[in-house]
Amino acid sequence: MVSPSTPNPKLARLAKRTRRGKPLSALTAYDYPTARLLDEAGIDLILVGDSLGMVVLGFEDTTSVTMEMMLHHTAACARGTEEAVLVGDLPFGSYETPEAALANARRLIDVGADAVKFEGALIPQVEAIVAAGIPFIGHVGMLPQHVREEGGYRKKGKTPEQAATLLDDARALENAGAVALVLESMVADVATAITDAIAIPTIGIGAGPGCDGQILVIHDLLGSFPWFRPSFATPRADLAAETTRAVREYIASL
Ligand code: KIV
């Protein structure tokens, strides 16, 4: 683990596509074998996302995820990650004040995260984390932790007002010291405009091809959560079908 006071050399992997020549690759992981497989395959960034709540723990949305759950899974992923930047997500309710945000960010770093992320442009919270020397990744666009108050998952940036707010938030997060930004579920042209407007790399999910990198929930790449597949994700395996086949073959072999 690198202490927050010494610059973490792994963060050099986070750079704008134009400078690196190829898009930044990012995927989620929630356990040791997955993190290790992604790391050994050469992924740039592994996010222990609070999507954990839905694709691993079976909750309806991410709002039931606790700090203890995030610490447990981030620690497991840290044991499997050597090269990739490992990012721990701050869950719902864990960053309501700058003090809480910093204390919980430190806990994620202490179990092995290289950087932390939370949803939204809460600038005092970001400043507290950054002032403590902890690398911070912002997250704007559709924010899953707000699903209950918004009454569903809605793509952002459809009106000029929304697009302007997204751009303002991205600039504010950059100015507060974020090292990268996740852009989730927004109109592609807006994501491209944000990417062009800021110097830190953008990592898109359902935000079109104009970002500096792309992130997917690992289950959407591997086809291992067949009950829901976002339209923007292209599965490159069908682990659900393969699991069912192997289990049926095992049952039949007994
Ligand atoms: O929790 C998560 O997996 C995320 C990604 C969707 C970016 O925040």
PDB file of N, CA and C in Angstrom, residues 6-74:
ATOM      1  N   THR A   6       2.785   9.963   0.142  1.00  0.00           N
ATOM      2  CA  THR A   6       3.755   9.781  -0.947  1.00  0.00           C
ATOM      3  C   THR A   6       2.991   9.644  -2.266  1.00  0.00           C
ATOM      4  N   PRO A   7       3.440  10.308  -3.345  1.00  0.00           N
ATOM      5  CA  PRO A   7       2.709  10.185  -4.603  1.00  0.00           C
ATOM      6  C   PRO A   7       2.672   8.723  -5.059  1.00  0.00           C
ATOM      7  N   ASN A   8       1.515   8.269  -5.468  1.00  0.00           N
ATOM      8  CA  ASN A   8       1.354   6.877  -5.861  1.00  0.00           C
ATOM      9  C   ASN A   8       1.708   6.731  -7.342  1.00  0.00           C
ATOM     10  N   PRO A   9       2.791   5.995  -7.667  1.00  0.00           N
ATOM     11  CA  PRO A   9       3.228   5.899  -9.067  1.00  0.00           C
ATOM     12  C   PRO A   9       2.185   5.242  -9.980  1.00  0.00           C
ATOM     13  N   LYS A  10       1.284   4.418  -9.376  1.00  0.00           N
ATOM     14  CA  LYS A  10       0.266   3.755 -10.210  1.00  0.00           C
ATOM     15  C   LYS A  10      -0.671   4.761 -10.874  1.00  0.00           C
ATOM     16  N   LEU A  11      -0.794   5.939 -10.228  1.00  0.00           N
ATOM     17  CA  LEU A  11      -1.745   6.918 -10.771  1.00  0.00           C
ATOM     18  C   LEU A  11      -1.297   7.495 -12.114  1.00  0.00           C
ATOM     19  N   ALA A  12      -0.029   7.243 -12.469  1.00  0.00           N
ATOM     20  CA  ALA A  12       0.442   7.681 -13.790  1.00  0.00           C
ATOM     21  C   ALA A  12      -0.351   6.977 -14.896  1.00  0.00           C
ATOM     22  N   ARG A  13      -1.019   5.867 -14.552  1.00  0.00           N
ATOM     23  CA  ARG A  13      -1.846   5.177 -15.563  1.00  0.00           C
ATOM     24  C   ARG A  13      -3.061   6.006 -15.950  1.00  0.00           C
ATOM     25  N   LEU A  14      -3.406   6.955 -15.083  1.00  0.00           N
ATOM     26  CA  LEU A  14      -4.559   7.810 -15.379  1.00  0.00           C
ATOM     27  C   LEU A  14      -4.071   9.003 -16.187  1.00  0.00           C
ATOM     28  N   ALA A  15      -4.300   8.985 -17.460  1.00  0.00           N
ATOM     29  CA  ALA A  15      -3.876  10.112 -18.308  1.00  0.00           C
ATOM     30  C   ALA A  15      -4.880  10.264 -19.419  1.00  0.00           C
ATOM     31  N   LYS A  16      -4.928  11.436 -19.994  1.00  0.00           N
ATOM     32  CA  LYS A  16      -5.888  11.665 -21.078  1.00  0.00           C
ATOM     33  C   LYS A  16      -5.527  10.793 -22.273  1.00  0.00           C
ATOM     34  N   ARG A  17      -6.556  10.331 -22.963  1.00  0.00           N
ATOM     35  CA  ARG A  17      -6.345   9.459 -24.117  1.00  0.00           C
ATOM     36  C   ARG A  17      -5.404  10.099 -25.139  1.00  0.00           C
ATOM     37  N   THR A  18      -5.564  11.410 -25.337  1.00  0.00           N
ATOM     38  CA  THR A  18      -4.757  12.082 -26.343  1.00  0.00           C
ATOM     39  C   THR A  18      -3.274  11.988 -26.007  1.00  0.00           C
ATOM     40  N   ARG A  19      -2.971  11.948 -24.702  1.00  0.00           N
ATOM     41  CA  ARG A  19      -1.567  11.856 -24.304  1.00  0.00           C
ATOM     42  C   ARG A  19      -1.080  10.415 -24.336  1.00  0.00           C
ATOM     43  N   ARG A  20      -1.960   9.471 -23.999  1.00  0.00           N
ATOM     44  CA  ARG A  20      -1.529   8.076 -23.893  1.00  0.00           C
ATOM     45  C   ARG A  20      -1.633   7.340 -25.221  1.00  0.00           C
ATOM     46  N   GLY A  21      -2.465   7.867 -26.136  1.00  0.00           N
ATOM     47  CA  GLY A  21      -2.616   7.215 -27.432  1.00  0.00           C
ATOM     48  C   GLY A  21      -3.683   6.137 -27.445  1.00  0.00           C
ATOM     49  N   LYS A  22      -4.039   5.581 -26.313  1.00  0.00           N
ATOM     50  CA  LYS A  22      -5.119   4.586 -26.320  1.00  0.00           C
ATOM     51  C   LYS A  22      -6.033   4.824 -25.118  1.00  0.00           C
ATOM     52  N   PRO A  23      -7.308   4.414 -25.261  1.00  0.00           N
ATOM     53  CA  PRO A  23      -8.255   4.692 -24.177  1.00  0.00           C
ATOM     54  C   PRO A  23      -7.864   4.006 -22.863  1.00  0.00           C
ATOM     55  N   LEU A  24      -8.212   4.683 -21.797  1.00  0.00           N
ATOM     56  CA  LEU A  24      -8.018   4.141 -20.449  1.00  0.00           C
ATOM     57  C   LEU A  24      -9.038   3.006 -20.255  1.00  0.00           C
ATOM     58  N   SER A  25      -8.561   1.857 -19.810  1.00  0.00           N
ATOM     59  CA  SER A  25      -9.473   0.707 -19.640  1.00  0.00           C
ATOM     60  C   SER A  25      -9.808   0.533 -18.162  1.00  0.00           C
ATOM     61  N   ALA A  26     -11.084   0.372 -17.879  1.00  0.00           N
ATOM     62  CA  ALA A  26     -11.502   0.237 -16.482  1.00  0.00           C
ATOM     63  C   ALA A  26     -12.670  -0.744 -16.383  1.00  0.00           C
ATOM     64  N   LEU A  27     -12.679  -1.528 -15.326  1.00  0.00           N
ATOM     65  CA  LEU A  27     -13.764  -2.475 -15.044  1.00  0.00           C
ATOM     66  C   LEU A  27     -13.987  -2.512 -13.542  1.00  0.00           C
ATOM     67  N   THR A  28     -15.151  -2.961 -13.140  1.00  0.00           N
ATOM     68  CA  THR A  28     -15.376  -3.154 -11.710  1.00  0.00           C
ATOM     69  C   THR A  28     -14.920  -4.564 -11.314  1.00  0.00           C
ATOM     70  N   ALA A  29     -14.596  -4.717 -10.047  1.00  0.00           N
ATOM     71  CA  ALA A  29     -14.366  -6.044  -9.455  1.00  0.00           C
ATOM     72  C   ALA A  29     -14.800  -5.938  -8.007  1.00  0.00           C
ATOM     73  N   TYR A  30     -15.113  -7.086  -7.428  1.00  0.00           N
ATOM     74  CA  TYR A  30     -15.617  -7.085  -6.051  1.00  0.00           C
ATOM     75  C   TYR A  30     -14.948  -8.159  -5.201  1.00  0.00           C
ATOM     76  N   ASP A  31     -14.103  -8.977  -5.834  1.00  0.00           N
ATOM     77  CA  ASP A  31     -13.483 -10.080  -5.091  1.00  0.00           C
ATOM     78  C   ASP A  31     -12.061 -10.316  -5.592  1.00  0.00           C
ATOM     79  N   TYR A  32     -11.333 -11.129  -4.830  1.00  0.00           N
ATOM     80  CA  TYR A  32      -9.920 -11.379  -5.118  1.00  0.00           C
ATOM     81  C   TYR A  32      -9.680 -12.000  -6.496  1.00  0.00           C
ATOM     82  N   PRO A  33     -10.353 -13.112  -6.857  1.00  0.00           N
ATOM     83  CA  PRO A  33     -10.000 -13.717  -8.150  1.00  0.00           C
ATOM     84  C   PRO A  33     -10.305 -12.807  -9.328  1.00  0.00           C
ATOM     85  N   THR A  34     -11.418 -12.095  -9.255  1.00  0.00           N
ATOM     86  CA  THR A  34     -11.746 -11.206 -10.380  1.00  0.00           C
ATOM     87  C   THR A  34     -10.723 -10.086 -10.481  1.00  0.00           C
ATOM     88  N   ALA A  35     -10.392  -9.459  -9.354  1.00  0.00           N
ATOM     89  CA  ALA A  35      -9.405  -8.377  -9.391  1.00  0.00           C
ATOM     90  C   ALA A  35      -8.076  -8.900  -9.934  1.00  0.00           C
ATOM     91  N   ARG A  36      -7.693 -10.071  -9.495  1.00  0.00           N
ATOM     92  CA  ARG A  36      -6.401 -10.608  -9.946  1.00  0.00           C
ATOM     93  C   ARG A  36      -6.416 -10.914 -11.443  1.00  0.00           C
ATOM     94  N   LEU A  37      -7.522 -11.479 -11.920  1.00  0.00           N
ATOM     95  CA  LEU A  37      -7.620 -11.767 -13.356  1.00  0.00           C
ATOM     96  C   LEU A  37      -7.579 -10.475 -14.177  1.00  0.00           C
ATOM     97  N   LEU A  38      -8.305  -9.456 -13.739  1.00  0.00           N
ATOM     98  CA  LEU A  38      -8.304  -8.175 -14.471  1.00  0.00           C
ATOM     99  C   LEU A  38      -6.912  -7.556 -14.454  1.00  0.00           C
ATOM    100  N   ASP A  39      -6.276  -7.598 -13.283  1.00  0.00           N
ATOM    101  CA  ASP A  39      -4.941  -7.014 -13.137  1.00  0.00           C
ATOM    102  C   ASP A  39      -3.956  -7.730 -14.061  1.00  0.00           C
ATOM    103  N   GLU A  40      -4.004  -9.058 -14.049  1.00  0.00           N
ATOM    104  CA  GLU A  40      -3.057  -9.828 -14.866  1.00  0.00           C
ATOM    105  C   GLU A  40      -3.344  -9.668 -16.352  1.00  0.00           C
ATOM    106  N   ALA A  41      -4.597  -9.323 -16.700  1.00  0.00           N
ATOM    107  CA  ALA A  41      -4.947  -9.091 -18.118  1.00  0.00           C
ATOM    108  C   ALA A  41      -4.525  -7.698 -18.576  1.00  0.00           C
ATOM    109  N   GLY A  42      -4.096  -6.843 -17.639  1.00  0.00           N
ATOM    110  CA  GLY A  42      -3.566  -5.541 -18.044  1.00  0.00           C
ATOM    111  C   GLY A  42      -4.535  -4.376 -17.960  1.00  0.00           C
ATOM    112  N   ILE A  43      -5.604  -4.510 -17.199  1.00  0.00           N
ATOM    113  CA  ILE A  43      -6.554  -3.397 -17.072  1.00  0.00           C
ATOM    114  C   ILE A  43      -5.860  -2.211 -16.376  1.00  0.00           C
ATOM    115  N   ASP A  44      -6.229  -0.988 -16.771  1.00  0.00           N
ATOM    116  CA  ASP A  44      -5.606   0.190 -16.138  1.00  0.00           C
ATOM    117  C   ASP A  44      -6.176   0.474 -14.756  1.00  0.00           C
ATOM    118  N   LEU A  45      -7.496   0.297 -14.608  1.00  0.00           N
ATOM    119  CA  LEU A  45      -8.152   0.727 -13.361  1.00  0.00           C
ATOM    120  C   LEU A  45      -9.215  -0.288 -12.960  1.00  0.00           C
ATOM    121  N   ILE A  46      -9.222  -0.634 -11.692  1.00  0.00           N
ATOM    122  CA  ILE A  46     -10.262  -1.512 -11.143  1.00  0.00           C
ATOM    123  C   ILE A  46     -11.056  -0.694 -10.128  1.00  0.00           C
ATOM    124  N   LEU A  47     -12.366  -0.639 -10.325  1.00  0.00           N
ATOM    125  CA  LEU A  47     -13.237   0.055  -9.375  1.00  0.00           C
ATOM    126  C   LEU A  47     -14.000  -0.972  -8.551  1.00  0.00           C
ATOM    127  N   VAL A  48     -13.842  -0.893  -7.233  1.00  0.00           N
ATOM    128  CA  VAL A  48     -14.732  -1.665  -6.359  1.00  0.00           C
ATOM    129  C   VAL A  48     -15.943  -0.762  -6.172  1.00  0.00           C
ATOM    130  N   GLY A  49     -16.880  -0.891  -7.090  1.00  0.00           N
ATOM    131  CA  GLY A  49     -18.023   0.011  -7.125  1.00  0.00           C
ATOM    132  C   GLY A  49     -19.096  -0.411  -6.139  1.00  0.00           C
ATOM    133  N   ASP A  50     -19.951   0.548  -5.793  1.00  0.00           N
ATOM    134  CA  ASP A  50     -21.069   0.169  -4.920  1.00  0.00           C
ATOM    135  C   ASP A  50     -22.151  -0.564  -5.721  1.00  0.00           C
ATOM    136  N   SER A  51     -21.932  -0.726  -7.037  1.00  0.00           N
ATOM    137  CA  SER A  51     -22.765  -1.639  -7.835  1.00  0.00           C
ATOM    138  C   SER A  51     -22.692  -3.046  -7.231  1.00  0.00           C
ATOM    139  N   LEU A  52     -21.673  -3.276  -6.416  1.00  0.00           N
ATOM    140  CA  LEU A  52     -21.589  -4.456  -5.547  1.00  0.00           C
ATOM    141  C   LEU A  52     -22.956  -4.846  -4.979  1.00  0.00           C
ATOM    142  N   GLY A  53     -23.676  -3.836  -4.512  1.00  0.00           N
ATOM    143  CA  GLY A  53     -24.957  -4.097  -3.854  1.00  0.00           C
ATOM    144  C   GLY A  53     -25.929  -4.817  -4.764  1.00  0.00           C
ATOM    145  N   MET A  54     -25.895  -4.474  -6.050  1.00  0.00           N
ATOM    146  CA  MET A  54     -26.862  -5.064  -6.982  1.00  0.00           C
ATOM    147  C   MET A  54     -26.350  -6.367  -7.602  1.00  0.00           C
ATOM    148  N   VAL A  55     -25.114  -6.356  -8.138  1.00  0.00           N
ATOM    149  CA  VAL A  55     -24.677  -7.516  -8.923  1.00  0.00           C
ATOM    150  C   VAL A  55     -24.051  -8.626  -8.087  1.00  0.00           C
ATOM    151  N   VAL A  56     -23.711  -8.320  -6.832  1.00  0.00           N
ATOM    152  CA  VAL A  56     -23.123  -9.365  -5.971  1.00  0.00           C
ATOM    153  C   VAL A  56     -24.027  -9.677  -4.782  1.00  0.00           C
ATOM    154  N   LEU A  57     -24.603  -8.633  -4.180  1.00  0.00           N
ATOM    155  CA  LEU A  57     -25.334  -8.848  -2.922  1.00  0.00           C
ATOM    156  C   LEU A  57     -26.840  -8.962  -3.113  1.00  0.00           C
ATOM    157  N   GLY A  58     -27.325  -8.680  -4.324  1.00  0.00           N
ATOM    158  CA  GLY A  58     -28.739  -8.922  -4.616  1.00  0.00           C
ATOM    159  C   GLY A  58     -29.707  -7.874  -4.114  1.00  0.00           C
ATOM    160  N   PHE A  59     -29.209  -6.668  -3.786  1.00  0.00           N
ATOM    161  CA  PHE A  59     -30.127  -5.591  -3.414  1.00  0.00           C
ATOM    162  C   PHE A  59     -30.758  -4.991  -4.668  1.00  0.00           C
ATOM    163  N   GLU A  60     -31.868  -4.298  -4.457  1.00  0.00           N
ATOM    164  CA  GLU A  60     -32.598  -3.694  -5.572  1.00  0.00           C
ATOM    165  C   GLU A  60     -31.835  -2.504  -6.177  1.00  0.00           C
ATOM    166  N   ASP A  61     -31.130  -1.769  -5.319  1.00  0.00           N
ATOM    167  CA  ASP A  61     -30.318  -0.639  -5.805  1.00  0.00           C
ATOM    168  C   ASP A  61     -29.098  -0.517  -4.900  1.00  0.00           C
ATOM    169  N   THR A  62     -28.314   0.546  -5.102  1.00  0.00           N
ATOM    170  CA  THR A  62     -27.040   0.636  -4.363  1.00  0.00           C
ATOM    171  C   THR A  62     -27.174   1.297  -2.991  1.00  0.00           C
ATOM    172  N   THR A  63     -28.387   1.753  -2.646  1.00  0.00           N
ATOM    173  CA  THR A  63     -28.502   2.562  -1.426  1.00  0.00           C
ATOM    174  C   THR A  63     -28.379   1.748  -0.130  1.00  0.00           C
ATOM    175  N   SER A  64     -28.400   0.422  -0.221  1.00  0.00           N
ATOM    176  CA  SER A  64     -28.243  -0.400   0.992  1.00  0.00           C
ATOM    177  C   SER A  64     -26.789  -0.743   1.282  1.00  0.00           C
ATOM    178  N   VAL A  65     -25.896  -0.349   0.397  1.00  0.00           N
ATOM    179  CA  VAL A  65     -24.481  -0.715   0.584  1.00  0.00           C
ATOM    180  C   VAL A  65     -23.878   0.120   1.718  1.00  0.00           C
ATOM    181  N   THR A  66     -23.130  -0.544   2.606  1.00  0.00           N
ATOM    182  CA  THR A  66     -22.532   0.143   3.765  1.00  0.00           C
ATOM    183  C   THR A  66     -21.019   0.260   3.597  1.00  0.00           C
ATOM    184  N   MET A  67     -20.418   1.075   4.444  1.00  0.00           N
ATOM    185  CA  MET A  67     -18.953   1.201   4.456  1.00  0.00           C
ATOM    186  C   MET A  67     -18.316  -0.150   4.762  1.00  0.00           C
ATOM    187  N   GLU A  68     -18.917  -0.894   5.695  1.00  0.00           N
ATOM    188  CA  GLU A  68     -18.314  -2.179   6.073  1.00  0.00           C
ATOM    189  C   GLU A  68     -18.260  -3.119   4.863  1.00  0.00           C
ATOM    190  N   MET A  69     -19.340  -3.117   4.072  1.00  0.00           N
ATOM    191  CA  MET A  69     -19.342  -3.957   2.853  1.00  0.00           C
ATOM    192  C   MET A  69     -18.241  -3.495   1.902  1.00  0.00           C
ATOM    193  N   MET A  70     -18.135  -2.176   1.705  1.00  0.00           N
ATOM    194  CA  MET A  70     -17.128  -1.660   0.770  1.00  0.00           C
ATOM    195  C   MET A  70     -15.711  -1.986   1.250  1.00  0.00           C
ATOM    196  N   LEU A  71     -15.497  -1.909   2.560  1.00  0.00           N
ATOM    197  CA  LEU A  71     -14.156  -2.196   3.088  1.00  0.00           C
ATOM    198  C   LEU A  71     -13.809  -3.675   2.888  1.00  0.00           C
ATOM    199  N   HIS A  72     -14.776  -4.538   3.159  1.00  0.00           N
ATOM    200  CA  HIS A  72     -14.588  -5.987   3.018  1.00  0.00           C
ATOM    201  C   HIS A  72     -14.190  -6.342   1.578  1.00  0.00           C
ATOM    202  N   HIS A  73     -14.921  -5.789   0.613  1.00  0.00           N
ATOM    203  CA  HIS A  73     -14.668  -6.143  -0.789  1.00  0.00           C
ATOM    204  C   HIS A  73     -13.455  -5.410  -1.356  1.00  0.00           C
ATOM    205  N   THR A  74     -13.215  -4.185  -0.894  1.00  0.00           N
ATOM    206  CA  THR A  74     -12.024  -3.458  -1.374  1.00  0.00           C
ATOM    207  C   THR A  74     -10.761  -4.170  -0.889  1.00  0.00           C
TER     208      THR A  74
END
